[in-house]
PDB file of C-alpha atoms and ligand atoms in Angstrom:
ATOM      1  CA  MET A   1      11.696  18.574  20.020  1.00  0.00           C
ATOM      2  CA  CYS A   2      13.118  15.515  18.379  1.00  0.00           C
ATOM      3  CA  LEU A   3      11.316  13.085  15.635  1.00  0.00           C
ATOM      4  CA  ARG A   4      10.302  10.471  17.804  1.00  0.00           C
ATOM      5  CA  SER A   5       8.926  12.748  20.027  1.00  0.00           C
ATOM      6  CA  ILE A   6       6.908  14.516  17.368  1.00  0.00           C
ATOM      7  CA  PHE A   7       5.700  10.889  15.980  1.00  0.00           C
ATOM      8  CA  GLN A   8       4.749   9.620  19.481  1.00  0.00           C
ATOM      9  CA  ILE A   9       2.498  13.020  20.115  1.00  0.00           C
ATOM     10  CA  ALA A  10       0.824  12.683  16.825  1.00  0.00           C
ATOM     11  CA  SER A  11       0.442   8.941  16.959  1.00  0.00           C
ATOM     12  CA  ARG A  12      -1.205   9.011  20.116  1.00  0.00           C
ATOM     13  CA  ARG A  13      -3.635  11.888  19.396  1.00  0.00           C
ATOM     14  CA  PHE A  14      -4.279  10.206  16.201  1.00  0.00           C
ATOM     15  CA  ARG A  15      -5.435   6.970  17.675  1.00  0.00           C
ATOM     16  CA  THR A  16      -7.518   8.564  20.395  1.00  0.00           C
ATOM     17  CA  THR A  17      -9.108  11.330  18.476  1.00  0.00           C
ATOM     18  CA  LEU A  18      -8.742  10.989  14.662  1.00  0.00           C
ATOM     19  CA  VAL A  19      -9.270   7.308  14.037  1.00  0.00           C
ATOM     20  CA  ASN A  20     -12.532   6.834  15.978  1.00  0.00           C
ATOM     21  CA  PRO A  21     -14.628   9.499  13.942  1.00  0.00           C
ATOM     22  CA  VAL A  22     -14.262   7.312  10.484  1.00  0.00           C
ATOM     23  CA  MET A  23     -14.989   4.123  12.112  1.00  0.00           C
ATOM     24  CA  SER A  24     -17.694   2.285  10.370  1.00  0.00           C
ATOM     25  CA  SER A  25     -18.811  -1.589   9.809  1.00  0.00           C
ATOM     26  CA  LYS A  26     -17.405  -1.678   6.432  1.00  0.00           C
ATOM     27  CA  PRO A  27     -13.491  -1.638   6.338  1.00  0.00           C
ATOM     28  CA  ASN A  28     -11.994   1.779   5.774  1.00  0.00           C
ATOM     29  CA  VAL A  29      -9.196   1.392   3.000  1.00  0.00           C
ATOM     30  CA  VAL A  30      -6.591   3.576   2.095  1.00  0.00           C
ATOM     31  CA  PHE A  31      -4.491   2.251  -1.024  1.00  0.00           C
ATOM     32  CA  VAL A  32      -0.779   2.444  -1.252  1.00  0.00           C
ATOM     33  CA  LEU A  33       0.881   3.007  -4.738  1.00  0.00           C
ATOM     34  CA  GLY A  34       4.156   3.882  -6.120  1.00  0.00           C
ATOM     35  CA  GLY A  35       7.001   2.231  -7.911  1.00  0.00           C
ATOM     36  CA  PRO A  36       8.789  -0.894  -6.864  1.00  0.00           C
ATOM     37  CA  GLY A  37      11.099  -0.154  -3.949  1.00  0.00           C
ATOM     38  CA  ALA A  38       9.502   3.146  -3.313  1.00  0.00           C
ATOM     39  CA  GLY A  39       9.545   2.288   0.043  1.00  0.00           C
ATOM     40  CA  LYS A  40       5.540   1.286   0.575  1.00  0.00           C
ATOM     41  CA  GLY A  41       6.084  -1.621   2.863  1.00  0.00           C
ATOM     42  CA  THR A  42       8.701   0.070   4.809  1.00  0.00           C
ATOM     43  CA  GLN A  43       6.361   3.242   5.774  1.00  0.00           C
ATOM     44  CA  CYS A  44       3.166   1.119   6.034  1.00  0.00           C
ATOM     45  CA  GLU A  45       4.820  -1.083   8.862  1.00  0.00           C
ATOM     46  CA  ARG A  46       5.835   2.243  10.771  1.00  0.00           C
ATOM     47  CA  ILE A  47       2.183   3.559  10.569  1.00  0.00           C
ATOM     48  CA  VAL A  48       0.904   0.077  11.467  1.00  0.00           C
ATOM     49  CA  LYS A  49       2.970   0.274  14.915  1.00  0.00           C
ATOM     50  CA  ASP A  50       2.190   3.829  15.903  1.00  0.00           C
ATOM     51  CA  PHE A  51      -1.278   4.421  14.272  1.00  0.00           C
ATOM     52  CA  GLY A  52      -3.050   1.088  14.574  1.00  0.00           C
ATOM     53  CA  TYR A  53      -3.522   0.489  10.932  1.00  0.00           C
ATOM     54  CA  ILE A  54      -3.774  -3.129   9.731  1.00  0.00           C
ATOM     55  CA  HIS A  55      -1.172  -3.515   6.878  1.00  0.00           C
ATOM     56  CA  LEU A  56      -2.244  -5.738   3.892  1.00  0.00           C
ATOM     57  CA  SER A  57       0.268  -5.915   1.241  1.00  0.00           C
ATOM     58  CA  ALA A  58      -1.078  -7.585  -2.192  1.00  0.00           C
ATOM     59  CA  GLY A  59       2.353  -8.667  -3.298  1.00  0.00           C
ATOM     60  CA  GLU A  60       2.854 -10.413   0.182  1.00  0.00           C
ATOM     61  CA  LEU A  61      -0.631 -12.137  -0.069  1.00  0.00           C
ATOM     62  CA  LEU A  62       0.608 -13.272  -3.593  1.00  0.00           C
ATOM     63  CA  ARG A  63       3.614 -14.642  -2.578  1.00  0.00           C
ATOM     64  CA  ALA A  64       2.367 -16.388   0.649  1.00  0.00           C
ATOM     65  CA  GLU A  65      -0.404 -17.949  -1.891  1.00  0.00           C
ATOM     66  CA  ARG A  66       2.078 -18.968  -4.253  1.00  0.00           C
ATOM     67  CA  ASN A  67       4.383 -20.451  -1.488  1.00  0.00           C
ATOM     68  CA  LYS A  68       1.571 -23.273  -0.428  1.00  0.00           C
ATOM     69  CA  PRO A  69       2.151 -26.358  -2.049  1.00  0.00           C
ATOM     70  CA  ASN A  70      -1.426 -27.331  -2.875  1.00  0.00           C
ATOM     71  CA  SER A  71      -1.997 -23.848  -4.218  1.00  0.00           C
ATOM     72  CA  GLU A  72      -3.767 -24.221  -7.920  1.00  0.00           C
ATOM     73  CA  VAL A  73      -2.675 -20.441  -8.461  1.00  0.00           C
ATOM     74  CA  GLY A  74       0.861 -20.629  -7.128  1.00  0.00           C
ATOM     75  CA  ALA A  75       2.710 -21.323 -10.716  1.00  0.00           C
ATOM     76  CA  LEU A  76       0.736 -18.501 -12.387  1.00  0.00           C
ATOM     77  CA  ILE A  77       1.477 -16.139  -9.607  1.00  0.00           C
ATOM     78  CA  GLU A  78       4.946 -16.935  -9.873  1.00  0.00           C
ATOM     79  CA  LYS A  79       5.015 -16.583 -13.519  1.00  0.00           C
ATOM     80  CA  HIS A  80       3.453 -12.782 -13.100  1.00  0.00           C
ATOM     81  CA  ILE A  81       5.945 -12.176 -10.407  1.00  0.00           C
ATOM     82  CA  THR A  82       9.084 -12.740 -12.340  1.00  0.00           C
ATOM     83  CA  GLU A  83       7.677 -11.331 -15.292  1.00  0.00           C
ATOM     84  CA  GLY A  84       6.859  -8.205 -13.708  1.00  0.00           C
ATOM     85  CA  THR A  85       3.331  -8.363 -15.174  1.00  0.00           C
ATOM     86  CA  ILE A  86      -0.041  -8.176 -12.746  1.00  0.00           C
ATOM     87  CA  VAL A  87      -2.003 -11.120 -11.403  1.00  0.00           C
ATOM     88  CA  PRO A  88      -5.623 -11.451 -12.563  1.00  0.00           C
ATOM     89  CA  VAL A  89      -7.807  -9.330 -10.029  1.00  0.00           C
ATOM     90  CA  LYS A  90      -9.891 -12.195  -9.052  1.00  0.00           C
ATOM     91  CA  ILE A  91      -6.771 -13.911  -7.126  1.00  0.00           C
ATOM     92  CA  THR A  92      -5.666 -10.669  -5.776  1.00  0.00           C
ATOM     93  CA  CYS A  93      -9.117  -9.197  -4.533  1.00  0.00           C
ATOM     94  CA  GLY A  94     -10.272 -12.591  -3.257  1.00  0.00           C
ATOM     95  CA  LEU A  95      -6.871 -12.672  -1.045  1.00  0.00           C
ATOM     96  CA  LEU A  96      -7.407  -9.010   0.278  1.00  0.00           C
ATOM     97  CA  ALA A  97     -10.985  -9.624   0.601  1.00  0.00           C
ATOM     98  CA  GLN A  98     -10.370 -12.632   2.838  1.00  0.00           C
ATOM     99  CA  ALA A  99      -7.880 -11.124   4.813  1.00  0.00           C
ATOM    100  CA  MET A 100     -10.100  -8.302   5.432  1.00  0.00           C
ATOM    101  CA  VAL A 101     -13.018 -10.584   6.705  1.00  0.00           C
ATOM    102  CA  GLU A 102     -10.607 -12.737   8.840  1.00  0.00           C
ATOM    103  CA  THR A 103      -9.187  -9.648  10.629  1.00  0.00           C
ATOM    104  CA  MET A 104     -12.553  -7.907  11.297  1.00  0.00           C
ATOM    105  CA  ALA A 105     -13.907 -11.180  12.453  1.00  0.00           C
ATOM    106  CA  VAL A 106     -11.250 -11.380  15.225  1.00  0.00           C
ATOM    107  CA  ASP A 107     -11.842  -7.624  16.078  1.00  0.00           C
ATOM    108  CA  ALA A 108     -14.529  -5.864  14.377  1.00  0.00           C
ATOM    109  CA  ASN A 109     -12.817  -2.366  15.511  1.00  0.00           C
ATOM    110  CA  LYS A 110      -9.801  -3.498  13.396  1.00  0.00           C
ATOM    111  CA  ASN A 111     -11.196  -1.855  10.279  1.00  0.00           C
ATOM    112  CA  ASN A 112      -8.644   0.440   9.195  1.00  0.00           C
ATOM    113  CA  PHE A 113      -6.635  -1.017   6.077  1.00  0.00           C
ATOM    114  CA  LEU A 114      -3.548   0.083   4.311  1.00  0.00           C
ATOM    115  CA  VAL A 115      -3.778  -1.943   1.226  1.00  0.00           C
ATOM    116  CA  ASP A 116      -0.147  -1.849  -0.139  1.00  0.00           C
ATOM    117  CA  GLY A 117       0.220  -2.362  -3.954  1.00  0.00           C
ATOM    118  CA  PHE A 118      -3.277  -2.454  -5.310  1.00  0.00           C
ATOM    119  CA  PRO A 119      -4.780  -1.459  -7.504  1.00  0.00           C
ATOM    120  CA  ARG A 120      -1.960  -1.798  -9.849  1.00  0.00           C
ATOM    121  CA  ASN A 121      -3.868  -1.877 -13.221  1.00  0.00           C
ATOM    122  CA  LYS A 122      -7.429  -1.201 -14.549  1.00  0.00           C
ATOM    123  CA  ASP A 123      -8.113  -4.920 -14.092  1.00  0.00           C
ATOM    124  CA  ASN A 124      -7.327  -4.380 -10.404  1.00  0.00           C
ATOM    125  CA  LEU A 125      -9.504  -1.335 -10.360  1.00  0.00           C
ATOM    126  CA  ASP A 126     -12.570  -2.683 -12.004  1.00  0.00           C
ATOM    127  CA  GLY A 127     -12.323  -6.194 -10.223  1.00  0.00           C
ATOM    128  CA  TRP A 128     -12.228  -3.947  -6.793  1.00  0.00           C
ATOM    129  CA  ASN A 129     -15.098  -1.780  -7.931  1.00  0.00           C
ATOM    130  CA  SER A 130     -17.203  -4.501  -8.575  1.00  0.00           C
ATOM    131  CA  GLU A 131     -16.208  -6.966  -5.956  1.00  0.00           C
ATOM    132  CA  MET A 132     -15.584  -4.597  -2.923  1.00  0.00           C
ATOM    133  CA  GLY A 133     -16.958  -1.116  -4.343  1.00  0.00           C
ATOM    134  CA  ASP A 134     -20.114  -0.989  -2.024  1.00  0.00           C
ATOM    135  CA  LYS A 135     -18.533  -3.294   0.855  1.00  0.00           C
ATOM    136  CA  SER A 136     -15.685  -0.792   1.477  1.00  0.00           C
ATOM    137  CA  ASN A 137     -15.038   2.926   1.951  1.00  0.00           C
ATOM    138  CA  VAL A 138     -11.893   4.015  -0.036  1.00  0.00           C
ATOM    139  CA  ARG A 139     -10.901   6.991   1.959  1.00  0.00           C
ATOM    140  CA  PHE A 140      -7.659   7.975  -0.194  1.00  0.00           C
ATOM    141  CA  VAL A 141      -4.584   6.811  -2.070  1.00  0.00           C
ATOM    142  CA  LEU A 142      -1.159   7.271  -0.571  1.00  0.00           C
ATOM    143  CA  PHE A 143       1.436   7.875  -3.615  1.00  0.00           C
ATOM    144  CA  PHE A 144       4.820   7.366  -2.994  1.00  0.00           C
ATOM    145  CA  ASP A 145       6.514   9.418  -5.569  1.00  0.00           C
ATOM    146  CA  CYS A 146      10.253   8.100  -6.038  1.00  0.00           C
ATOM    147  CA  ASP A 147      12.941   8.361  -9.113  1.00  0.00           C
ATOM    148  CA  GLU A 148      13.091   5.172 -11.069  1.00  0.00           C
ATOM    149  CA  GLN A 149      16.819   4.617 -10.523  1.00  0.00           C
ATOM    150  CA  VAL A 150      16.686   5.218  -6.672  1.00  0.00           C
ATOM    151  CA  CYS A 151      13.709   2.433  -6.795  1.00  0.00           C
ATOM    152  CA  MET A 152      16.038   0.132  -8.936  1.00  0.00           C
ATOM    153  CA  ASN A 153      18.977   0.592  -6.704  1.00  0.00           C
ATOM    154  CA  ARG A 154      16.877   0.001  -3.372  1.00  0.00           C
ATOM    155  CA  CYS A 155      15.521  -3.186  -4.699  1.00  0.00           C
ATOM    156  CA  LEU A 156      18.822  -4.575  -5.903  1.00  0.00           C
ATOM    157  CA  ALA A 157      20.395  -3.906  -2.476  1.00  0.00           C
ATOM    158  CA  ARG A 158      17.313  -5.762  -0.833  1.00  0.00           C
ATOM    159  CA  GLY A 159      18.163  -8.408  -3.087  1.00  0.00           C
ATOM    160  CA  GLN A 160      21.756  -8.512  -2.034  1.00  0.00           C
ATOM    161  CA  ALA A 161      20.792  -8.347   1.397  1.00  0.00           C
ATOM    162  CA  GLY A 162      19.099 -11.678   1.086  1.00  0.00           C
ATOM    163  CA  SER A 163      15.356 -10.738   0.600  1.00  0.00           C
ATOM    164  CA  GLY A 164      14.829 -14.220  -1.527  1.00  0.00           C
ATOM    165  CA  ARG A 165      12.353 -12.478  -3.984  1.00  0.00           C
ATOM    166  CA  SER A 166      12.617 -13.846  -7.362  1.00  0.00           C
ATOM    167  CA  ASP A 167      11.943 -10.176  -8.867  1.00  0.00           C
ATOM    168  CA  ASP A 168      14.696  -8.373  -7.149  1.00  0.00           C
ATOM    169  CA  ASN A 169      17.029  -8.675  -9.904  1.00  0.00           C
ATOM    170  CA  VAL A 170      17.693  -6.161 -13.251  1.00  0.00           C
ATOM    171  CA  ASP A 171      15.611  -8.236 -15.793  1.00  0.00           C
ATOM    172  CA  SER A 172      12.421  -8.389 -13.419  1.00  0.00           C
ATOM    173  CA  LEU A 173      12.939  -4.808 -12.076  1.00  0.00           C
ATOM    174  CA  LYS A 174      13.095  -3.395 -15.827  1.00  0.00           C
ATOM    175  CA  LYS A 175       9.929  -5.163 -16.335  1.00  0.00           C
ATOM    176  CA  ARG A 176       8.254  -4.103 -12.841  1.00  0.00           C
ATOM    177  CA  ILE A 177       9.196  -0.615 -13.621  1.00  0.00           C
ATOM    178  CA  GLN A 178       7.779  -0.553 -17.175  1.00  0.00           C
ATOM    179  CA  THR A 179       4.459  -2.183 -15.793  1.00  0.00           C
ATOM    180  CA  TYR A 180       4.340   0.593 -13.208  1.00  0.00           C
ATOM    181  CA  HIS A 181       4.810   3.345 -15.792  1.00  0.00           C
ATOM    182  CA  ASP A 182       2.210   1.738 -18.510  1.00  0.00           C
ATOM    183  CA  SER A 183      -0.332   0.440 -15.830  1.00  0.00           C
ATOM    184  CA  THR A 184      -0.283   1.968 -12.402  1.00  0.00           C
ATOM    185  CA  MET A 185       0.414   5.627 -13.247  1.00  0.00           C
ATOM    186  CA  PRO A 186      -2.863   5.767 -14.913  1.00  0.00           C
ATOM    187  CA  ILE A 187      -4.715   4.339 -11.855  1.00  0.00           C
ATOM    188  CA  ILE A 188      -2.719   7.165  -9.664  1.00  0.00           C
ATOM    189  CA  ASP A 189      -4.152   9.542 -12.412  1.00  0.00           C
ATOM    190  CA  TYR A 190      -7.667   8.324 -12.243  1.00  0.00           C
ATOM    191  CA  TYR A 191      -7.631   8.797  -8.297  1.00  0.00           C
ATOM    192  CA  ASN A 192      -6.094  12.146  -8.931  1.00  0.00           C
ATOM    193  CA  GLN A 193      -8.542  13.292 -10.889  1.00  0.00           C
ATOM    194  CA  GLN A 194     -10.879  12.493  -8.076  1.00  0.00           C
ATOM    195  CA  LYS A 195      -8.680  14.483  -5.743  1.00  0.00           C
ATOM    196  CA  LEU A 196      -7.819  11.547  -3.609  1.00  0.00           C
ATOM    197  CA  VAL A 197      -4.093  11.510  -4.153  1.00  0.00           C
ATOM    198  CA  ARG A 198      -1.738  12.168  -1.310  1.00  0.00           C
ATOM    199  CA  GLN A 199       1.660  12.311  -2.717  1.00  0.00           C
ATOM    200  CA  ILE A 200       4.560  11.907  -1.058  1.00  0.00           C
ATOM    201  CA  ASN A 201       8.346  12.506  -1.857  1.00  0.00           C
ATOM    202  CA  ALA A 202       9.634   9.074  -1.147  1.00  0.00           C
ATOM    203  CA  GLY A 203      13.160   9.730  -2.359  1.00  0.00           C
ATOM    204  CA  ARG A 204      14.111  11.177   0.908  1.00  0.00           C
ATOM    205  CA  PRO A 205      15.674   9.192   3.911  1.00  0.00           C
ATOM    206  CA  VAL A 206      13.396   6.743   5.769  1.00  0.00           C
ATOM    207  CA  ASP A 207      12.529   9.326   8.882  1.00  0.00           C
ATOM    208  CA  GLU A 208      11.921  12.018   6.782  1.00  0.00           C
ATOM    209  CA  VAL A 209       9.400  10.467   4.519  1.00  0.00           C
ATOM    210  CA  CYS A 210       7.793   8.969   7.772  1.00  0.00           C
ATOM    211  CA  LEU A 211       7.263  12.624   8.927  1.00  0.00           C
ATOM    212  CA  VAL A 212       5.765  13.642   5.912  1.00  0.00           C
ATOM    213  CA  LEU A 213       3.461  10.791   6.062  1.00  0.00           C
ATOM    214  CA  ILE A 214       2.245  11.523   9.510  1.00  0.00           C
ATOM    215  CA  ILE A 215       1.629  15.187   8.703  1.00  0.00           C
ATOM    216  CA  VAL A 216      -0.452  13.800   5.463  1.00  0.00           C
ATOM    217  CA  LEU A 217      -2.305  11.369   7.527  1.00  0.00           C
ATOM    218  CA  TYR A 218      -3.007  14.010  10.149  1.00  0.00           C
ATOM    219  CA  THR A 219      -4.252  16.642   7.904  1.00  0.00           C
ATOM    220  CA  TYR A 220      -6.720  13.972   6.295  1.00  0.00           C
ATOM    221  CA  TYR A 221      -8.113  12.960   9.540  1.00  0.00           C
ATOM    222  CA  CYS A 222      -8.379  16.567  10.978  1.00  0.00           C
ATOM    223  CA  HIS A 223     -11.019  17.211   8.532  1.00  0.00           C
ATOM    224  CA  PHE A 224     -13.365  14.819  10.659  1.00  0.00           C
ATOM    225  CA  THR A 225     -12.896  16.635  13.815  1.00  0.00           C
ATOM    226  CA  VAL A 226     -13.604  20.103  12.602  1.00  0.00           C
TER     227      VAL A 226
HETATM  228  N1  ATP B   1      13.562   6.211   2.392  1.00  0.00           N
HETATM  229  C1  ATP B   1      14.302   5.269   2.007  1.00  0.00           C
HETATM  230  N2  ATP B   1      15.449   5.346   2.063  1.00  0.00           N
HETATM  231  C2  ATP B   1      16.254   4.559   1.584  1.00  0.00           C
HETATM  232  N3  ATP B   1      15.971   3.154   1.645  1.00  0.00           N
HETATM  233  C3  ATP B   1      14.963   2.903   1.861  1.00  0.00           C
HETATM  234  C4  ATP B   1      13.820   3.527   1.912  1.00  0.00           C
HETATM  235  N4  ATP B   1      12.890   3.479   2.175  1.00  0.00           N
HETATM  236  C5  ATP B   1      12.770   1.856   2.053  1.00  0.00           C
HETATM  237  N5  ATP B   1      14.062   1.576   1.733  1.00  0.00           N
HETATM  238  C6  ATP B   1      14.695   0.279   1.536  1.00  0.00           C
HETATM  239  O1  ATP B   1      14.472  -0.097   0.056  1.00  0.00           O
HETATM  240  C7  ATP B   1      14.140  -1.220  -0.168  1.00  0.00           C
HETATM  241  C8  ATP B   1      12.617  -1.363  -0.675  1.00  0.00           C
HETATM  242  O2  ATP B   1      11.772  -0.845   0.515  1.00  0.00           O
HETATM  243  P1  ATP B   1      10.089  -1.315   0.578  1.00  0.00           P
HETATM  244  O3  ATP B   1      10.314  -2.883   0.480  1.00  0.00           O
HETATM  245  O4  ATP B   1       9.767  -0.660   1.665  1.00  0.00           O
HETATM  246  O5  ATP B   1       9.518  -0.788  -0.556  1.00  0.00           O
HETATM  247  P2  ATP B   1       8.342  -1.370  -1.505  1.00  0.00           P
HETATM  248  O6  ATP B   1       7.908  -0.052  -2.166  1.00  0.00           O
HETATM  249  O7  ATP B   1       7.146  -1.830  -0.666  1.00  0.00           O
HETATM  250  O8  ATP B   1       9.010  -2.193  -2.626  1.00  0.00           O
HETATM  251  P3  ATP B   1       7.975  -3.557  -3.345  1.00  0.00           P
HETATM  252  O9  ATP B   1       6.895  -2.878  -4.155  1.00  0.00           O
HETATM  253  O10 ATP B   1       9.078  -3.830  -4.343  1.00  0.00           O
HETATM  254  O11 ATP B   1       7.414  -4.573  -2.547  1.00  0.00           O
HETATM  255  C9  ATP B   1      14.068  -1.775   1.303  1.00  0.00           C
HETATM  256  O12 ATP B   1      15.278  -2.752   1.422  1.00  0.00           O
HETATM  257  C10 ATP B   1      14.151  -0.936   2.300  1.00  0.00           C
HETATM  258  O13 ATP B   1      14.633  -0.924   3.335  1.00  0.00           O
HETATM  259  N1  LIG B   2      -1.897  -5.790  -7.034  1.00  0.00           N
HETATM  260  C1  LIG B   2      -0.739  -6.691  -7.431  1.00  0.00           C
HETATM  261  C2  LIG B   2       0.268  -6.621  -6.400  1.00  0.00           C
HETATM  262  C3  LIG B   2       1.565  -7.272  -6.907  1.00  0.00           C
HETATM  263  N2  LIG B   2       1.368  -8.095  -7.910  1.00  0.00           N
HETATM  264  C4  LIG B   2       2.692  -9.053  -8.000  1.00  0.00           C
HETATM  265  C5  LIG B   2       3.444  -8.716  -9.265  1.00  0.00           C
HETATM  266  C6  LIG B   2       4.140  -7.511  -8.482  1.00  0.00           C
HETATM  267  O1  LIG B   2       5.488  -7.264  -9.432  1.00  0.00           O
HETATM  268  C7  LIG B   2       4.838  -8.545  -7.422  1.00  0.00           C
HETATM  269  C8  LIG B   2       5.365  -7.801  -6.089  1.00  0.00           C
HETATM  270  O2  LIG B   2       4.514  -6.966  -5.342  1.00  0.00           O
HETATM  271  P1  LIG B   2       5.166  -5.896  -4.643  1.00  0.00           P
HETATM  272  O3  LIG B   2       5.549  -6.934  -3.106  1.00  0.00           O
HETATM  273  O4  LIG B   2       6.011  -5.156  -5.133  1.00  0.00           O
HETATM  274  O5  LIG B   2       3.970  -4.958  -3.990  1.00  0.00           O
HETATM  275  O6  LIG B   2       3.481  -9.246  -6.900  1.00  0.00           O
HETATM  276  C9  LIG B   2       0.242  -8.268  -8.566  1.00  0.00           C
HETATM  277  O7  LIG B   2       0.147  -9.076  -9.728  1.00  0.00           O
HETATM  278  N3  LIG B   2      -0.888  -7.583  -8.558  1.00  0.00           N
END
């Protein structure tokens, strides 16, 4: 049986049987973490298409806010993006919360969110817990584990392919990778201690990573059907 067939069968069963048992009026949140270029966005998009999640990328929301001509925080966001540092949580959590509210206002059943690139440091974590802790259900954390040099090469290739991102260059990437080690890994460790981390080898080709991701999701949601 080909990979595509397995994927289609798993996703059909997932949508009809496995998502429904965890529906609630609060948003269900799966945090997605990993180094820059680990493939978080690529894999989230695949899951959205076949599994009915809503993908919210913190980085994308920040770039969209930065691009608004009248944004009061646009310059601050751009400074953090190019420096590879982390935007204050008040801004990022506000954008995420607003996107969730807007999504669920259109369709209350759309309450399963992949929150990609968040929480990235202690400020993110504390801000989320105080603002969203009792307004959301954090189900688990997907950790895309990928070799640093592989991450760097992928981002540089993405820049050369015309991403237009001001941080797909060697200087910014070195800083982003440092921030990832210093600030994001402790957050992954924190969730790991709570047994909430599902670790995925993200150094493999896209289809192989995706297959492992499907198995991880399937296994998780099977707990709700037994
Ligand atoms: N498994 C993979 N193998 C090879 N290339 C990949 C793989 N996954 C993603 N890529 C490519 O690597 C680049 C980075 O992927 P992606 O944007 O999904 O990473 P990301 O973790 O979301 O990065 P960032 O945190 O910088 O936004 C993209 O050009 C993507 O096409
Ligand atoms: N929680 C977050 C997420 C992202 N940013 C900023 C800083 C990152 O380097 C940049 C790009 O994010 P990505 O697209 O790689 O997820 O956006 C942040 O400050 N806080």
